[in-house]
């Protein structure tokens, strides 16, 4: 099931994997009138980052976002504004477990949805307020769930857990080395977790919080525990929003996409640039024709890359650049933060002087002024490059 390395287009050879994102919390611990999943981080609702993280994983077929009835229209507007795909909104229940159960029902109960979605073999359950989940940990819990029936991410306990007596004094403490904090994501064979919810008592549905416990209690399924990374934490308090904002800002400056055409000399420069940058930042390098609808580039755009270097050897660069600008606009990426677009004109002619003229430079400057209004910052670079002939 795990996609081949470096490919977001890969699909599993088994029935699809789906994801259920409970997003019905009221955010009482955060404070304020806005539930935490809808709080803006760098101008974008937190839940949108989590949905985008799921969308980046090509082998997740459906993303179910479960929200409270009063927030359904808000979630619809977020999906429309940010162009989310493969997403279905489901009305949540009065508790976390009841909301998750409602999310699972869209695969199994006709009366709960206008049309049944294809039942997945494995379903991922992940909090909508944990936006920094990566494909690697998703793949690990899914593969573990296929083998064991259930799996969940865990982290070492940071603080010692103690129990208090009825009089408020210390009763006992737990040996921290033996225990772990249960995190998200979790994954289950769909039939197991759905059966567990069907058998749940009202008490479990109203007061329980741990999905792995339900699989054990009602289906005798011992979950495989998978060591997670430090970025799986949950946004709970106001300080967590500031931390999330800091991480997102840092991530924006850590990725660049190098785009070249398929011409050998141009692609070679793109390769050399990638090799020189990859030790410092994450680099995606692709050789395409922007006139074609390239799925790899579309995946990069959906992955929220904000820095692009376009290398070409054409005298007129505006036309192809405009195509990239159009794609960026459709992706809604510039709605969030400025996109940096560096145009590298590669002069491989035998002339001593650059072949690009002042007239073309003037057009580029005018183009840059126009797209700046769309939050896209265009810079130009001229390079004279001699191809070595062996």
XYZ file of C-alpha atoms in Angstrom:
390
model
C 0.000 0.000 0.000
C 2.803 2.381 0.747
C 3.456 4.613 -2.258
C 6.796 4.407 -3.977
C 9.379 6.854 -2.690
C 9.010 10.403 -3.965
C 5.701 9.880 -5.739
C 2.501 11.461 -4.526
C 0.594 10.077 -7.507
C 1.090 6.465 -6.456
C -2.074 4.570 -5.580
C -2.459 1.536 -3.347
C -3.154 -1.809 -4.979
C -5.755 -2.592 -2.286
C -9.157 -0.965 -1.683
C -8.842 2.716 -0.841
C -7.890 4.298 2.432
C -10.178 6.999 3.840
C -9.666 9.570 6.575
C -12.119 10.841 9.185
C -11.262 14.180 10.792
C -13.344 15.035 13.862
C -13.643 18.838 13.927
C -16.607 19.426 16.180
C -14.880 20.682 19.315
C -15.958 23.917 20.957
C -12.438 25.032 21.867
C -13.279 25.841 25.500
C -9.665 25.408 26.648
C -8.472 27.768 23.936
C -10.753 30.563 25.053
C -12.545 32.982 22.740
C -15.662 32.624 20.642
C -14.097 30.825 17.656
C -13.554 27.044 17.932
C -9.855 26.272 17.601
C -10.234 24.321 14.340
C -11.513 27.501 12.688
C -8.974 29.882 14.217
C -6.799 31.607 11.631
C -3.115 30.732 11.527
C -1.260 33.020 9.117
C -4.652 34.016 7.717
C -5.893 30.463 7.098
C -8.198 28.307 9.285
C -6.341 25.576 11.150
C -8.611 22.828 9.817
C -7.636 23.782 6.256
C -3.987 22.936 6.947
C -4.974 19.498 8.241
C -7.228 18.816 5.255
C -4.415 19.884 2.932
C -2.027 17.497 4.685
C -4.425 14.655 3.871
C -4.955 15.837 0.293
C -1.225 15.660 -0.339
C -1.379 11.884 0.174
C -2.554 10.499 -3.156
C -3.650 7.119 -1.797
C -6.249 8.618 0.578
C -9.446 8.433 -1.448
C -11.932 10.306 0.739
C -11.577 12.861 3.532
C -14.529 13.114 5.911
C -14.627 16.278 8.038
C -17.079 16.022 10.920
C -18.271 19.377 12.264
C -20.999 20.570 14.595
C -24.271 21.508 12.859
C -23.778 25.250 13.442
C -20.383 25.151 11.653
C -21.366 23.250 8.510
C -21.693 26.421 6.413
C -18.359 27.696 7.737
C -16.664 24.459 6.671
C -18.326 24.619 3.251
C -16.936 28.114 2.693
C -13.437 26.946 3.705
C -13.559 24.080 1.201
C -14.690 26.437 -1.551
C -12.210 29.208 -0.747
C -9.156 26.975 -0.570
C -10.150 24.548 -3.309
C -10.126 21.389 -1.197
C -10.863 18.159 -3.045
C -12.090 14.701 -2.021
C -13.762 16.222 1.054
C -17.207 15.436 2.460
C -18.706 17.340 5.381
C -20.673 15.328 7.950
C -22.782 16.611 10.838
C -21.174 15.771 14.158
C -22.659 14.438 17.350
C -22.605 15.848 20.869
C -19.368 14.050 21.785
C -16.123 13.117 20.069
C -17.005 9.412 19.738
C -20.492 10.165 18.400
C -18.948 12.492 15.803
C -16.430 9.869 14.669
C -19.231 7.292 14.457
C -21.198 9.661 12.223
C -18.130 10.025 10.012
C -17.837 6.256 9.613
C -21.527 5.880 8.762
C -21.145 7.551 5.347
C -19.409 4.351 4.197
C -21.985 1.947 5.597
C -25.469 3.422 6.083
C -27.555 4.693 3.174
C -29.876 6.759 5.336
C -26.951 8.782 6.673
C -25.720 10.025 3.297
C -27.259 10.845 -0.078
C -24.833 8.360 -1.601
C -22.573 5.786 -0.040
C -18.870 6.238 -0.549
C -16.784 3.208 -1.408
C -16.027 1.397 1.820
C -12.292 1.548 2.523
C -10.254 -1.348 3.782
C -8.494 0.961 6.240
C -9.740 4.204 7.791
C -7.506 6.830 9.365
C -8.830 8.843 12.303
C -6.989 12.094 12.884
C -7.784 15.272 14.825
C -8.531 18.307 12.682
C -6.372 20.386 15.054
C -3.183 18.407 14.398
C -2.066 20.083 11.149
C 1.538 18.840 10.913
C 0.960 15.205 10.035
C 3.247 13.793 7.336
C 2.726 10.987 4.828
C 5.391 8.833 6.484
C 3.543 8.389 9.796
C 0.209 8.005 7.980
C 1.691 5.207 5.908
C 3.175 3.513 8.992
C -0.087 3.397 10.944
C -2.032 2.256 7.868
C 0.374 -0.599 7.181
C 0.338 -1.585 10.860
C -3.480 -1.523 10.886
C -3.585 -3.824 7.873
C -1.480 -6.332 9.789
C -2.875 -5.952 13.319
C -6.375 -4.535 12.779
C -5.617 -1.265 14.571
C -2.636 1.034 15.081
C -1.902 4.404 16.604
C 0.899 6.895 16.975
C 2.434 7.306 20.427
C 4.960 9.627 22.053
C 6.995 9.403 25.266
C 5.390 11.006 28.309
C 6.852 14.406 29.087
C 5.553 14.606 32.655
C 5.004 11.963 35.302
C 1.361 10.900 35.728
C 0.042 10.839 39.297
C -3.259 9.816 40.882
C -4.852 11.762 43.710
C -6.804 10.307 46.590
C -10.303 11.433 47.605
C -8.826 13.959 50.047
C -6.792 15.610 47.303
C -3.464 14.152 48.428
C -1.112 12.019 46.346
C -2.263 8.414 46.054
C 0.361 6.983 43.704
C 2.383 7.772 40.597
C 3.002 5.791 37.429
C 6.384 4.659 36.222
C 6.820 7.032 33.311
C 9.134 4.733 31.328
C 6.371 2.118 31.031
C 3.716 4.462 29.635
C 3.225 6.447 26.456
C 1.001 9.319 25.362
C -1.579 8.297 22.777
C -1.454 10.604 19.764
C -2.955 10.788 16.311
C -3.119 9.565 13.586
C -4.715 6.214 14.306
C -5.765 3.669 11.681
C -8.135 0.697 11.709
C -9.475 -1.962 9.455
C -12.811 -0.371 8.679
C -14.896 -3.409 9.637
C -13.236 -3.589 13.071
C -13.674 0.035 14.130
C -17.189 0.230 12.677
C -18.239 -2.897 14.573
C -16.705 -1.460 17.741
C -18.762 1.714 17.429
C -21.920 -0.271 16.692
C -21.454 -2.234 19.918
C -20.557 0.807 22.030
C -22.560 1.606 25.117
C -23.976 5.092 25.502
C -21.510 5.607 28.338
C -18.551 4.916 26.028
C -19.972 7.160 23.321
C -20.569 9.996 25.755
C -17.493 9.829 27.976
C -14.835 7.874 26.089
C -12.035 9.504 24.100
C -9.729 6.680 22.967
C -10.584 4.877 19.718
C -7.898 2.203 20.222
C -9.599 1.241 23.488
C -12.910 0.669 21.692
C -11.260 -1.706 19.208
C -9.738 -3.643 22.116
C -12.859 -3.665 24.293
C -15.410 -4.633 21.677
C -13.405 -6.449 18.991
C -10.511 -7.899 21.018
C -8.082 -6.119 18.677
C -4.740 -5.217 20.215
C -3.490 -2.138 18.426
C 0.076 -1.865 17.193
C 1.716 1.218 18.720
C 3.854 3.235 16.320
C 6.419 5.738 17.559
C 5.411 9.155 16.243
C 7.338 12.344 15.632
C 7.387 15.437 17.822
C 5.208 17.437 15.416
C 2.048 15.384 16.040
C 0.973 17.622 18.897
C -2.543 18.961 19.184
C -3.473 22.633 19.156
C -5.296 23.005 22.465
C -4.383 26.334 24.065
C -3.834 29.815 22.670
C -0.063 29.437 22.977
C -0.322 26.442 20.629
C -1.694 28.714 17.899
C 1.410 30.897 18.163
C 3.623 27.810 17.988
C 1.727 26.555 14.916
C 2.145 29.926 13.231
C 5.890 29.834 13.859
C 6.200 26.336 12.373
C 4.206 27.287 9.283
C 6.324 30.391 8.697
C 9.463 28.296 8.970
C 8.100 25.682 6.563
C 7.345 28.338 3.962
C 11.028 29.198 3.674
C 12.230 25.595 3.576
C 10.901 24.424 0.205
C 11.490 25.464 -3.371
C 10.299 24.048 -6.687
C 12.721 24.241 -9.638
C 10.875 24.122 -12.971
C 12.669 23.610 -16.293
C 11.579 22.685 -19.777
C 12.633 19.372 -21.286
C 15.560 20.801 -23.268
C 18.763 19.071 -22.192
C 20.858 22.150 -21.412
C 18.067 23.756 -19.394
C 17.292 20.551 -17.506
C 20.997 20.182 -16.731
C 21.113 23.611 -15.100
C 17.997 22.716 -13.107
C 19.685 19.521 -11.920
C 22.848 21.385 -10.868
C 20.765 23.961 -9.000
C 18.850 21.227 -7.197
C 22.064 19.468 -6.179
C 23.526 22.680 -4.773
C 20.378 23.537 -2.781
C 19.181 20.169 -1.494
C 21.502 20.131 1.519
C 19.976 23.420 2.730
C 16.275 23.214 1.849
C 13.729 20.802 0.428
C 13.880 20.965 -3.372
C 11.425 19.619 -5.928
C 12.821 19.620 -9.478
C 10.624 18.920 -12.496
C 11.097 19.182 -16.251
C 7.786 19.921 -17.941
C 5.992 22.012 -20.503
C 3.833 24.531 -18.679
C 1.415 24.474 -21.576
C 0.377 20.988 -20.452
C -1.585 20.136 -17.311
C 1.172 18.318 -15.426
C -0.097 16.259 -12.471
C 3.263 16.387 -10.650
C 3.225 20.179 -10.662
C -0.397 20.184 -9.542
C 0.560 18.015 -6.558
C 3.380 20.406 -5.666
C 0.946 23.316 -5.798
C -1.534 21.466 -3.603
C 1.337 20.824 -1.205
C 1.607 24.542 -0.477
C 4.994 25.399 -1.996
C 5.564 29.156 -2.050
C 8.942 29.462 -3.790
C 9.496 28.717 -7.463
C 12.501 28.986 -9.785
C 11.653 28.760 -13.488
C 14.578 28.179 -15.842
C 14.172 28.544 -19.593
C 16.116 29.535 -22.693
C 13.312 31.211 -24.581
C 13.563 34.815 -25.607
C 9.942 35.445 -24.661
C 9.364 34.152 -21.137
C 6.127 35.947 -20.310
C 3.740 33.503 -21.956
C 4.881 30.417 -20.036
C 5.255 32.414 -16.832
C 1.680 33.618 -17.191
C 0.564 29.983 -17.375
C 2.287 29.280 -14.064
C 0.752 32.405 -12.517
C -2.681 31.223 -13.663
C -2.083 27.844 -12.019
C -0.983 29.522 -8.794
C -4.091 31.689 -8.762
C -6.378 28.689 -9.291
C -4.663 26.888 -6.415
C -5.486 29.838 -4.100
C -1.937 29.692 -2.722
C -1.341 33.473 -3.059
C -4.409 34.085 -0.884
C -2.301 33.103 2.108
C 1.236 34.393 1.721
C 3.358 35.993 -0.975
C 4.604 33.562 -3.601
C 8.187 34.117 -4.755
C 8.752 33.391 -8.446
C 12.308 33.697 -9.793
C 12.591 33.699 -13.573
C 15.982 32.511 -14.775
C 16.661 33.233 -18.441
C 19.399 30.926 -19.650
C 21.409 32.329 -22.551
C 23.101 29.450 -24.352
C 23.854 31.363 -27.541
C 27.373 31.884 -28.813
C 26.976 35.648 -28.676
C 29.107 37.548 -26.187
C 26.190 39.737 -25.130
C 22.929 38.460 -23.692
C 20.366 37.638 -26.356
C 17.460 39.044 -24.327
C 16.790 42.645 -25.269
C 15.700 45.753 -23.393
C 12.235 45.482 -24.876
C 11.767 42.053 -23.301
C 13.166 43.299 -19.996
C 10.610 46.107 -20.002
C 7.825 43.580 -20.573
C 9.081 41.463 -17.676
C 9.133 44.488 -15.342
C 5.606 45.432 -16.338
C 4.481 41.835 -15.845
C 6.082 41.781 -12.388
C 4.230 44.933 -11.360
C 0.910 43.445 -12.464
C 1.246 40.098 -10.692
C 2.504 41.771 -7.510
C -1.082 42.923 -7.047
C -1.980 39.216 -6.861
C 0.562 38.602 -4.068
C 3.077 37.007 -6.454
C 6.570 38.502 -6.344
C 8.489 38.053 -9.598
C 12.265 38.441 -9.868
C 14.440 38.027 -12.956
C 17.922 36.604 -13.421
C 19.995 36.410 -16.602
C 22.645 33.703 -16.878
C 25.003 33.083 -19.777
C 25.678 29.377 -19.927
C 28.004 27.493 -22.222
C 27.247 23.849 -22.853
C 30.316 21.650 -22.580
C 30.760 19.325 -25.498
C 32.660 16.170 -24.553
